[in-house]
Amino acid sequence: MDILKQIREQKQNPKQKKLYAGMEGKILMFYGSNNLGKTFQACSFDPNKTLVLATENGVNAISLGIAPVLIEDAGEFRRIVLQLVDRKNRKELLESITYVVIDSVDRITALFETYVIKKYNSDNFSKPDFVPITHISDIPYGGGYSEVNRTVSELMNSLTMAGYCVIFIDHDETNEKYKDKNTGEEYSYTFPRNTSSKSGSIFRDLPDWVFYLTAGGFDERGVEKPSSAYCVRRKHVFARSRYPESAPFIEVFSADNVKKLVKDAVEKRAEKIGAVVVDSFYDTIEIKTTEQIKAEKEAERKETVEKITA
């Protein structure tokens, strides 16, 4: 890509900013304790176009058009992600898959830590006096953590830029003695599990929305009410949205209500910045095949040669 050429073309033919209010391309996280409907609602946007990458057995009661993939090790997870982002097949995949659900992400880092430990032991087994390690921290100079962070970050960045709506499912954890960096105040603070490390933080930092689910309690008949969800940060709870116009809370957490919240937030943002809301995700981004990219590079190469030889 010739950046200067693109800038010149944009100056000559300025285009109005486009925003898409649908779910394609959005990155979400649902987290909270068990039995709040995280996985069920993540699979309810469109069950026929949802692919679940399951690191735990939590989809048995959910009917899906695409069979879930059970992720038992880091190698399997990496192979699946590389298939999903492969440019040769991406357009065809995006016609069949809109939602990619990773359930749950707090296991992904653990799987890659296990992989790095095994690889380190294998690579160093023949060295004199080598003692096999059992924990990622045993790898000198933080090399194990760096390897896990690099690999997980590369895979997640590729997946979240491929055009799918990616949904991370996570559990919660609470630091009862969290210290506020700004005020120094100490209080309890709840956040997505295993996202304090560099390799885990990618799952907390990438989403457009992080929803913290809470139990709805019971009505006067003793019947359990639906879960609710925080959509922006509170003092004691991590939640967030990249859209300042987002509603802060969902009274009844459901796939339909998440869709409505996303649509409303995007439309309000578009109005504020003078953008137009488009009906198709492909009006805002072009998914190129490998052949198209090769053709563009070849055209750029020929143009460069012509300039040099002119």
CSV table of C-alpha atoms in Angstrom, one decimal:
chain,number,residue,atom,x,y,z
A,1,MET,CA,0.0,0.0,0.0
A,2,ASP,CA,1.3,3.5,-1.0
A,3,ILE,CA,0.3,5.6,2.1
A,4,LEU,CA,1.1,8.9,0.4
A,5,LYS,CA,-0.9,8.0,-2.7
A,6,GLN,CA,-3.9,7.1,-0.5
A,7,ILE,CA,-3.7,10.4,1.4
A,8,ARG,CA,-3.6,12.4,-1.8
A,9,GLU,CA,-6.6,10.5,-3.2
A,10,GLN,CA,-8.6,11.1,0.1
A,11,LYS,CA,-7.8,14.8,-0.1
A,12,GLN,CA,-9.0,15.0,-3.7
A,13,ASN,CA,-12.1,12.9,-3.0
A,14,PRO,CA,-13.0,13.3,0.7
A,15,LYS,CA,-15.3,10.6,1.9
A,16,GLN,CA,-17.8,10.8,4.7
A,17,LYS,CA,-16.9,8.6,7.7
A,18,LYS,CA,-19.0,5.4,7.8
A,19,LEU,CA,-20.0,3.4,10.8
A,20,TYR,CA,-21.7,0.1,10.9
A,21,ALA,CA,-24.3,-0.6,13.6
A,22,GLY,CA,-24.5,-4.3,13.2
A,23,MET,CA,-22.6,-7.0,15.0
A,24,GLU,CA,-20.0,-8.0,12.3
A,25,GLY,CA,-16.6,-6.8,13.3
A,26,LYS,CA,-17.5,-6.0,16.9
A,27,ILE,CA,-15.5,-7.5,19.8
A,28,LEU,CA,-17.3,-8.3,23.0
A,29,MET,CA,-16.6,-9.8,26.4
A,30,PHE,CA,-19.2,-11.4,28.7
A,31,TYR,CA,-17.9,-12.2,32.2
A,32,GLY,CA,-19.2,-13.1,35.6
A,33,SER,CA,-19.9,-16.1,37.8
A,34,ASN,CA,-21.5,-19.3,36.6
A,35,ASN,CA,-25.1,-19.8,35.5
A,36,LEU,CA,-25.7,-16.3,34.3
A,37,GLY,CA,-26.3,-17.0,30.7
A,38,LYS,CA,-23.0,-15.9,29.3
A,39,THR,CA,-22.5,-18.7,26.8
A,40,PHE,CA,-26.2,-19.2,26.1
A,41,GLN,CA,-26.7,-15.5,25.1
A,42,ALA,CA,-23.4,-15.5,23.1
A,43,CYS,CA,-24.8,-18.3,21.0
A,44,SER,CA,-28.2,-16.7,20.6
A,45,PHE,CA,-27.3,-13.9,18.2
A,46,ASP,CA,-27.5,-16.4,15.3
A,47,PRO,CA,-27.1,-20.1,16.4
A,48,ASN,CA,-26.7,-21.1,12.7
A,49,LYS,CA,-23.7,-18.8,12.1
A,50,THR,CA,-21.9,-19.2,15.5
A,51,LEU,CA,-18.7,-21.1,15.9
A,52,VAL,CA,-17.8,-21.9,19.5
A,53,LEU,CA,-14.1,-22.6,20.4
A,54,ALA,CA,-14.7,-24.4,23.8
A,55,THR,CA,-12.0,-24.9,26.3
A,56,GLU,CA,-14.5,-26.2,28.8
A,57,ASN,CA,-17.6,-28.4,28.5
A,58,GLY,CA,-20.3,-25.7,28.5
A,59,VAL,CA,-22.2,-26.0,25.3
A,60,ASN,CA,-24.0,-29.4,25.6
A,61,ALA,CA,-27.4,-27.8,26.1
A,62,ILE,CA,-27.1,-25.3,23.2
A,63,SER,CA,-28.2,-26.2,19.7
A,64,LEU,CA,-25.9,-24.8,17.1
A,65,GLY,CA,-25.7,-25.0,13.3
A,66,ILE,CA,-21.9,-25.4,13.4
A,67,ALA,CA,-20.5,-28.0,15.6
A,68,PRO,CA,-18.4,-26.6,18.5
A,69,VAL,CA,-14.6,-27.2,18.4
A,70,LEU,CA,-13.3,-28.6,21.6
A,71,ILE,CA,-9.9,-27.0,22.4
A,72,GLU,CA,-7.7,-29.3,24.4
A,73,ASP,CA,-4.3,-27.8,23.8
A,74,ALA,CA,-2.7,-24.7,22.5
A,75,GLY,CA,-1.8,-26.3,19.2
A,76,GLU,CA,-5.4,-27.0,18.3
A,77,PHE,CA,-6.4,-23.4,19.2
A,78,ARG,CA,-3.6,-22.0,17.0
A,79,ARG,CA,-4.6,-24.2,14.1
A,80,ILE,CA,-8.2,-23.1,14.2
A,81,VAL,CA,-7.5,-19.4,14.5
A,82,LEU,CA,-5.1,-19.6,11.6
A,83,GLN,CA,-7.8,-21.2,9.5
A,84,LEU,CA,-10.3,-18.5,10.4
A,85,VAL,CA,-8.0,-15.7,9.4
A,86,ASP,CA,-6.6,-17.3,6.2
A,87,ARG,CA,-7.2,-14.8,3.4
A,88,LYS,CA,-7.7,-17.6,0.8
A,89,ASN,CA,-10.9,-18.7,2.5
A,90,ARG,CA,-11.9,-15.8,4.6
A,91,LYS,CA,-14.7,-14.5,2.3
A,92,GLU,CA,-16.3,-18.0,2.2
A,93,LEU,CA,-15.9,-18.4,6.0
A,94,LEU,CA,-17.5,-15.0,6.7
A,95,GLU,CA,-20.5,-16.1,4.7
A,96,SER,CA,-21.0,-19.0,7.0
A,97,ILE,CA,-19.7,-17.7,10.3
A,98,THR,CA,-20.6,-14.3,11.9
A,99,TYR,CA,-19.9,-15.1,15.5
A,100,VAL,CA,-16.8,-16.7,17.0
A,101,VAL,CA,-17.2,-17.5,20.7
A,102,ILE,CA,-14.2,-18.4,22.8
A,103,ASP,CA,-15.4,-20.1,26.0
A,104,SER,CA,-13.6,-19.5,28.1
A,105,VAL,CA,-10.6,-17.2,27.6
A,106,ASP,CA,-9.2,-17.7,31.1
A,107,ARG,CA,-8.1,-21.2,29.9
A,108,ILE,CA,-6.3,-20.0,26.8
A,109,THR,CA,-3.4,-18.5,28.6
A,110,ALA,CA,-3.0,-21.6,30.7
A,111,LEU,CA,-3.0,-23.8,27.6
A,112,PHE,CA,-0.2,-21.7,26.1
A,113,GLU,CA,1.8,-21.7,29.3
A,114,THR,CA,1.6,-25.5,29.3
A,115,TYR,CA,2.8,-25.6,25.6
A,116,VAL,CA,5.8,-23.2,26.3
A,117,ILE,CA,6.8,-25.3,29.4
A,118,LYS,CA,6.8,-28.5,27.3
A,119,LYS,CA,8.7,-26.9,24.5
A,120,TYR,CA,11.3,-25.5,26.9
A,121,ASN,CA,11.8,-28.9,28.5
A,122,SER,CA,12.1,-30.6,25.1
A,123,ASP,CA,14.5,-28.0,23.7
A,124,ASN,CA,16.8,-28.3,26.8
A,125,PHE,CA,16.5,-31.9,27.7
A,126,SER,CA,19.9,-33.0,26.3
A,127,LYS,CA,21.8,-30.3,28.2
A,128,PRO,CA,24.0,-31.5,31.1
A,129,ASP,CA,22.4,-31.2,34.5
A,130,PHE,CA,19.2,-29.9,33.0
A,131,VAL,CA,16.2,-30.1,35.5
A,132,PRO,CA,12.8,-30.0,33.8
A,133,ILE,CA,10.7,-27.0,34.8
A,134,THR,CA,7.1,-27.2,36.0
A,135,HIS,CA,6.0,-23.5,36.0
A,136,ILE,CA,6.3,-20.8,33.4
A,137,SER,CA,8.1,-18.5,35.9
A,138,ASP,CA,11.0,-21.0,35.9
A,139,ILE,CA,12.1,-20.0,32.4
A,140,PRO,CA,14.9,-17.4,32.9
A,141,TYR,CA,14.5,-13.7,32.4
A,142,GLY,CA,10.7,-13.9,32.0
A,143,GLY,CA,11.2,-15.6,28.6
A,144,GLY,CA,8.3,-17.9,29.1
A,145,TYR,CA,5.8,-15.1,29.9
A,146,SER,CA,7.1,-13.2,26.9
A,147,GLU,CA,6.6,-16.1,24.6
A,148,VAL,CA,3.0,-16.7,25.8
A,149,ASN,CA,2.2,-13.0,25.5
A,150,ARG,CA,3.6,-12.7,22.0
A,151,THR,CA,1.8,-15.8,20.7
A,152,VAL,CA,-1.6,-15.1,22.3
A,153,SER,CA,-1.5,-11.4,21.2
A,154,GLU,CA,-0.6,-12.2,17.6
A,155,LEU,CA,-3.4,-14.8,17.3
A,156,MET,CA,-6.0,-12.6,19.0
A,157,ASN,CA,-5.1,-9.5,17.0
A,158,SER,CA,-5.4,-11.5,13.8
A,159,LEU,CA,-8.8,-13.0,14.7
A,160,THR,CA,-10.3,-9.7,15.9
A,161,MET,CA,-9.4,-8.0,12.7
A,162,ALA,CA,-10.7,-10.7,10.4
A,163,GLY,CA,-14.3,-9.4,10.3
A,164,TYR,CA,-16.1,-11.8,12.7
A,165,CYS,CA,-18.0,-10.7,15.8
A,166,VAL,CA,-15.6,-12.2,18.4
A,167,ILE,CA,-17.1,-12.9,21.8
A,168,PHE,CA,-14.8,-13.7,24.8
A,169,ILE,CA,-16.4,-15.6,27.7
A,170,ASP,CA,-14.7,-15.3,31.0
A,171,HIS,CA,-15.3,-15.8,34.7
A,172,ASP,CA,-14.8,-13.2,37.3
A,173,GLU,CA,-12.4,-12.7,40.2
A,174,THR,CA,-12.3,-10.1,43.0
A,175,ASN,CA,-9.3,-8.4,44.6
A,176,GLU,CA,-10.6,-7.6,48.1
A,177,LYS,CA,-7.7,-5.2,48.7
A,178,TYR,CA,-7.5,-3.4,45.4
A,179,LYS,CA,-5.7,-0.1,45.7
A,180,ASP,CA,-6.8,2.8,43.5
A,181,LYS,CA,-3.8,4.2,41.7
A,182,ASN,CA,-5.3,7.7,41.6
A,183,THR,CA,-6.7,8.1,45.1
A,184,GLY,CA,-4.8,5.4,47.0
A,185,GLU,CA,-8.1,4.2,48.4
A,186,GLU,CA,-8.4,0.5,49.1
A,187,TYR,CA,-11.6,-1.5,48.2
A,188,SER,CA,-12.8,-4.7,46.6
A,189,TYR,CA,-12.6,-4.7,42.8
A,190,THR,CA,-14.1,-7.3,40.4
A,191,PHE,CA,-12.6,-7.9,37.0
A,192,PRO,CA,-12.3,-10.7,34.3
A,193,ARG,CA,-10.3,-13.7,35.6
A,194,ASN,CA,-6.6,-14.1,34.6
A,195,THR,CA,-6.5,-10.7,32.8
A,196,SER,CA,-3.9,-9.1,35.1
A,197,SER,CA,-0.9,-10.6,33.3
A,198,LYS,CA,0.3,-9.3,29.9
A,199,SER,CA,-0.8,-12.4,28.1
A,200,GLY,CA,-4.3,-12.3,29.8
A,201,SER,CA,-4.8,-8.5,29.4
A,202,ILE,CA,-5.2,-8.8,25.6
A,203,PHE,CA,-8.7,-10.3,26.2
A,204,ARG,CA,-9.7,-7.4,28.4
A,205,ASP,CA,-8.2,-4.7,26.2
A,206,LEU,CA,-9.4,-5.7,22.8
A,207,PRO,CA,-13.2,-5.7,23.2
A,208,ASP,CA,-15.4,-2.8,22.1
A,209,TRP,CA,-17.6,-3.7,25.1
A,210,VAL,CA,-16.8,-5.6,28.3
A,211,PHE,CA,-20.1,-6.7,30.0
A,212,TYR,CA,-20.1,-7.7,33.6
A,213,LEU,CA,-23.1,-10.0,34.4
A,214,THR,CA,-24.8,-10.1,37.7
A,215,ALA,CA,-27.6,-12.4,38.9
A,216,GLY,CA,-31.1,-11.0,38.6
A,217,GLY,CA,-32.3,-12.5,41.9
A,218,PHE,CA,-35.8,-14.0,42.3
A,219,ASP,CA,-39.3,-12.6,42.0
A,220,GLU,CA,-42.1,-12.8,44.6
A,221,ARG,CA,-42.9,-16.3,43.4
A,222,GLY,CA,-39.4,-17.5,43.9
A,223,VAL,CA,-38.7,-17.7,40.2
A,224,GLU,CA,-35.2,-16.7,39.1
A,225,LYS,CA,-35.1,-13.5,37.1
A,226,PRO,CA,-32.8,-12.9,34.1
A,227,SER,CA,-29.3,-11.6,34.6
A,228,SER,CA,-28.4,-7.9,34.2
A,229,ALA,CA,-25.1,-6.5,32.9
A,230,TYR,CA,-22.9,-3.4,33.5
A,231,CYS,CA,-21.6,-1.9,30.2
A,232,VAL,CA,-19.3,0.8,31.6
A,233,ARG,CA,-17.0,0.9,34.5
A,234,ARG,CA,-18.1,1.3,38.1
A,235,LYS,CA,-16.0,1.9,41.1
A,236,HIS,CA,-16.0,-1.8,42.2
A,237,VAL,CA,-16.5,-3.4,38.8
A,238,PHE,CA,-14.5,-3.5,35.6
A,239,ALA,CA,-16.7,-3.0,32.5
A,240,ARG,CA,-16.2,-0.7,29.5
A,241,SER,CA,-17.2,0.6,26.1
A,242,ARG,CA,-15.2,2.2,23.4
A,243,TYR,CA,-18.4,4.2,22.6
A,244,PRO,CA,-18.9,7.0,25.1
A,245,GLU,CA,-22.6,7.1,24.1
A,246,SER,CA,-23.2,3.5,25.2
A,247,ALA,CA,-25.9,2.8,27.7
A,248,PRO,CA,-24.3,2.0,31.1
A,249,PHE,CA,-26.5,-0.9,32.1
A,250,ILE,CA,-28.7,-3.7,30.6
A,251,GLU,CA,-31.6,-4.5,32.9
A,252,VAL,CA,-32.3,-7.8,31.1
A,253,PHE,CA,-29.2,-9.3,29.6
A,254,SER,CA,-30.0,-11.0,26.2
A,255,ALA,CA,-28.6,-11.2,22.7
A,256,ASP,CA,-31.4,-8.9,21.4
A,257,ASN,CA,-30.7,-6.3,24.1
A,258,VAL,CA,-27.0,-6.4,23.4
A,259,LYS,CA,-27.7,-5.8,19.7
A,260,LYS,CA,-29.9,-2.9,20.5
A,261,LEU,CA,-27.3,-1.3,22.9
A,262,VAL,CA,-24.6,-1.6,20.2
A,263,LYS,CA,-26.9,-0.2,17.5
A,264,ASP,CA,-28.0,2.7,19.6
A,265,ALA,CA,-24.4,3.6,20.7
A,266,VAL,CA,-23.1,3.5,17.1
A,267,GLU,CA,-25.9,5.6,15.8
A,268,LYS,CA,-25.4,8.2,18.6
A,269,ARG,CA,-21.6,8.3,17.9
A,270,ALA,CA,-22.3,8.7,14.2
A,271,GLU,CA,-24.6,11.7,14.8
A,272,LYS,CA,-22.0,13.2,17.1
A,273,ILE,CA,-19.1,13.0,14.7
A,274,GLY,CA,-21.0,13.6,11.5
A,275,ALA,CA,-20.7,10.0,10.2
A,276,VAL,CA,-23.2,8.0,8.2
A,277,VAL,CA,-24.5,4.7,9.5
A,278,VAL,CA,-24.4,2.0,6.8
A,279,ASP,CA,-26.4,-1.2,6.4
A,280,SER,CA,-23.5,-3.5,5.4
A,281,PHE,CA,-20.3,-4.2,7.3
A,282,TYR,CA,-18.6,-4.4,3.9
A,283,ASP,CA,-19.3,-0.7,3.3
A,284,THR,CA,-16.8,0.1,6.1
A,285,ILE,CA,-14.1,-2.5,5.4
A,286,GLU,CA,-12.9,-4.6,2.4
A,287,ILE,CA,-12.0,-8.2,3.0
A,288,LYS,CA,-9.3,-8.9,0.4
A,289,THR,CA,-8.3,-12.4,-0.8
A,290,THR,CA,-4.7,-13.5,-1.1
A,291,GLU,CA,-5.0,-13.1,-4.9
A,292,GLN,CA,-6.2,-9.5,-4.6
A,293,ILE,CA,-3.3,-8.6,-2.3
A,294,LYS,CA,-0.8,-10.2,-4.6
A,295,ALA,CA,-2.2,-8.4,-7.6
A,296,GLU,CA,-2.0,-5.0,-5.7
A,297,LYS,CA,1.6,-5.7,-4.7
A,298,GLU,CA,2.5,-6.6,-8.3
A,299,ALA,CA,0.8,-3.4,-9.6
A,300,GLU,CA,2.7,-1.3,-7.0
A,301,ARG,CA,6.0,-3.1,-8.0
A,302,LYS,CA,5.4,-2.3,-11.7
A,303,GLU,CA,4.5,1.3,-10.9
A,304,THR,CA,7.7,1.7,-8.9
A,305,VAL,CA,9.8,0.2,-11.7
A,306,GLU,CA,8.3,2.5,-14.2
A,307,LYS,CA,9.1,5.5,-12.0
A,308,ILE,CA,12.7,4.4,-11.6
A,309,THR,CA,13.2,3.7,-15.3
A,310,ALA,CA,11.4,6.8,-16.5
